Structure formats: structure tokens, C-alpha cells
């Protein structure tokens, strides 16, 4: 029992000593802070203001902000129109006072603004003709490349053989085209005509078929064929004239004088 009484009596004394020491410690801390003004701790509110100002100067947020529509052409002497928006934690009176200050400032600037003379201002430099021509050539080149690429893709699709589902080949494909340097031989029992002799000693011309030849080759072959046919007709006509003349001469000889 005696021990318990001692403990109960000592407790109030300890608490009293602590209560007395606490204000002394606070006073000492305040004295230390007031003694060196340069090393005082920055208040929390001031730190928040400084941090928000730094964030406005150097935004590092990854959120995409919507770009405000800016006027197309802003001159150097134009006064920017303020946009009012209530800030976080801003009261009604503070917000209204800020609006009034901003409006008074804009009105002051408009009142004492310099008179603008647009006729004396330097015109906005336009693109030179050389740059325009270069840009036009560049666009033409890009368009030409696109057209060539499109034509190549179309040609590739045209040459591609599409096989239907379930299609079966019963025999291998037959080659109808003849080699370029192959010698064409006459068939047995084929008569020698005047047209074939005019075309050459080799019989039929060794030109490729018109279907497989190019357009230029087809035109050349067609002109050659027309020339040979015309020559054949001229020879035939000349022979008929000679035969008619010889017949007239024979008839004259037969008639008595």
C-alpha cells in the first residue's frame, strides 16, 4: 500500500514539471527563430504559392489540355482580352475585386493606346515565287509517285492468275508461241505462190503473230502486208495489160491488109 501511495503522489509532480517545461521549450524555439531572420522557415501558404507559380511557368503534367482558339492574326499593339474564371478557394468579394481590377487595367490601356496607322505598317512578307514553284514541283512529284505505285499494283493484280475453289487441271498448259529464232519450214505439198516469193525465199514471213506482238510491231506488219498486197496487184495488172496488148498485136497480124 505504501508503494502505491508514493507512486500516486509522484505523478502530479511529474505532470506539473512537464507542463512547466513545455512553454519554456516553445519560448526557446520562438527565440531561436526570431534571432536569425535569414534562416527562418518559409510558411506553408507561401510555399504553396511559390509551387503553383513554378507549375504555371513549367507545366509538366501529362494530361492533354484543350487548346484555346486563338485569333488568326494578332498585331503587336493589340490588348489581350482577359478571361475570368474563379480560382480554387476564391471568395465572392475577392473574385469580383479581381474582375474590377482587370477591367480597369484594360480600360486604362485602351485609353492611352497609341493610334495605329495601318497604311504605314509594313506588309506581311509573302512566299517568293521560287518557293512556290519548288513546292509545286514537290507536290507533282509526290502525286506522280502515287500514280506509278497505283499503276504497278493494278498491273500486278491483272497478271495474277486467280484459281477458283475446286478447280482441277486435267492437262498441262500448251505453249502456242514460237521461239524468236526458230526456222519455219514449209509443209509437204504446199504450192509456191507469187505472194510467198515476194515475201522472201523462206516462204511465210517469220514475224510473230499479231496477237502476241506489240502495237508498234503490229502497225509495221500491217503496213508491210499492205505494201506486198499492193505490189502483187500491180504485177497482176501489168501482166493483164501485156496480155491484152499481145492479143491486139496478134489480131492485127491476122487481118489482111
PDB file of C-alpha atoms in Angstrom, residues 157-169:
ATOM      1  CA  UNK A 157      -3.379  -7.722-109.862  1.00  0.00           C
ATOM      2  CA  UNK A 158      -4.022  -8.083-113.607  1.00  0.00           C
ATOM      3  CA  UNK A 159      -1.161 -10.560-114.093  1.00  0.00           C
ATOM      4  CA  UNK A 160      -2.180 -12.599-111.085  1.00  0.00           C
ATOM      5  CA  UNK A 161      -3.996 -15.774-112.046  1.00  0.00           C
ATOM      6  CA  UNK A 162      -6.993 -16.354-109.812  1.00  0.00           C
ATOM      7  CA  UNK A 163      -7.776 -20.044-109.252  1.00  0.00           C
ATOM      8  CA  UNK A 164     -11.336 -20.864-108.292  1.00  0.00           C
ATOM      9  CA  UNK A 165     -12.100 -23.165-105.399  1.00  0.00           C
ATOM     10  CA  UNK A 166     -12.307 -26.786-106.519  1.00  0.00           C
ATOM     11  CA  UNK A 167     -10.817 -26.125-109.973  1.00  0.00           C
ATOM     12  CA  UNK A 168      -8.865 -29.118-111.369  1.00  0.00           C
ATOM     13  CA  UNK A 169      -6.296 -29.020-114.210  1.00  0.00           C
TER      14      UNK A 169
END
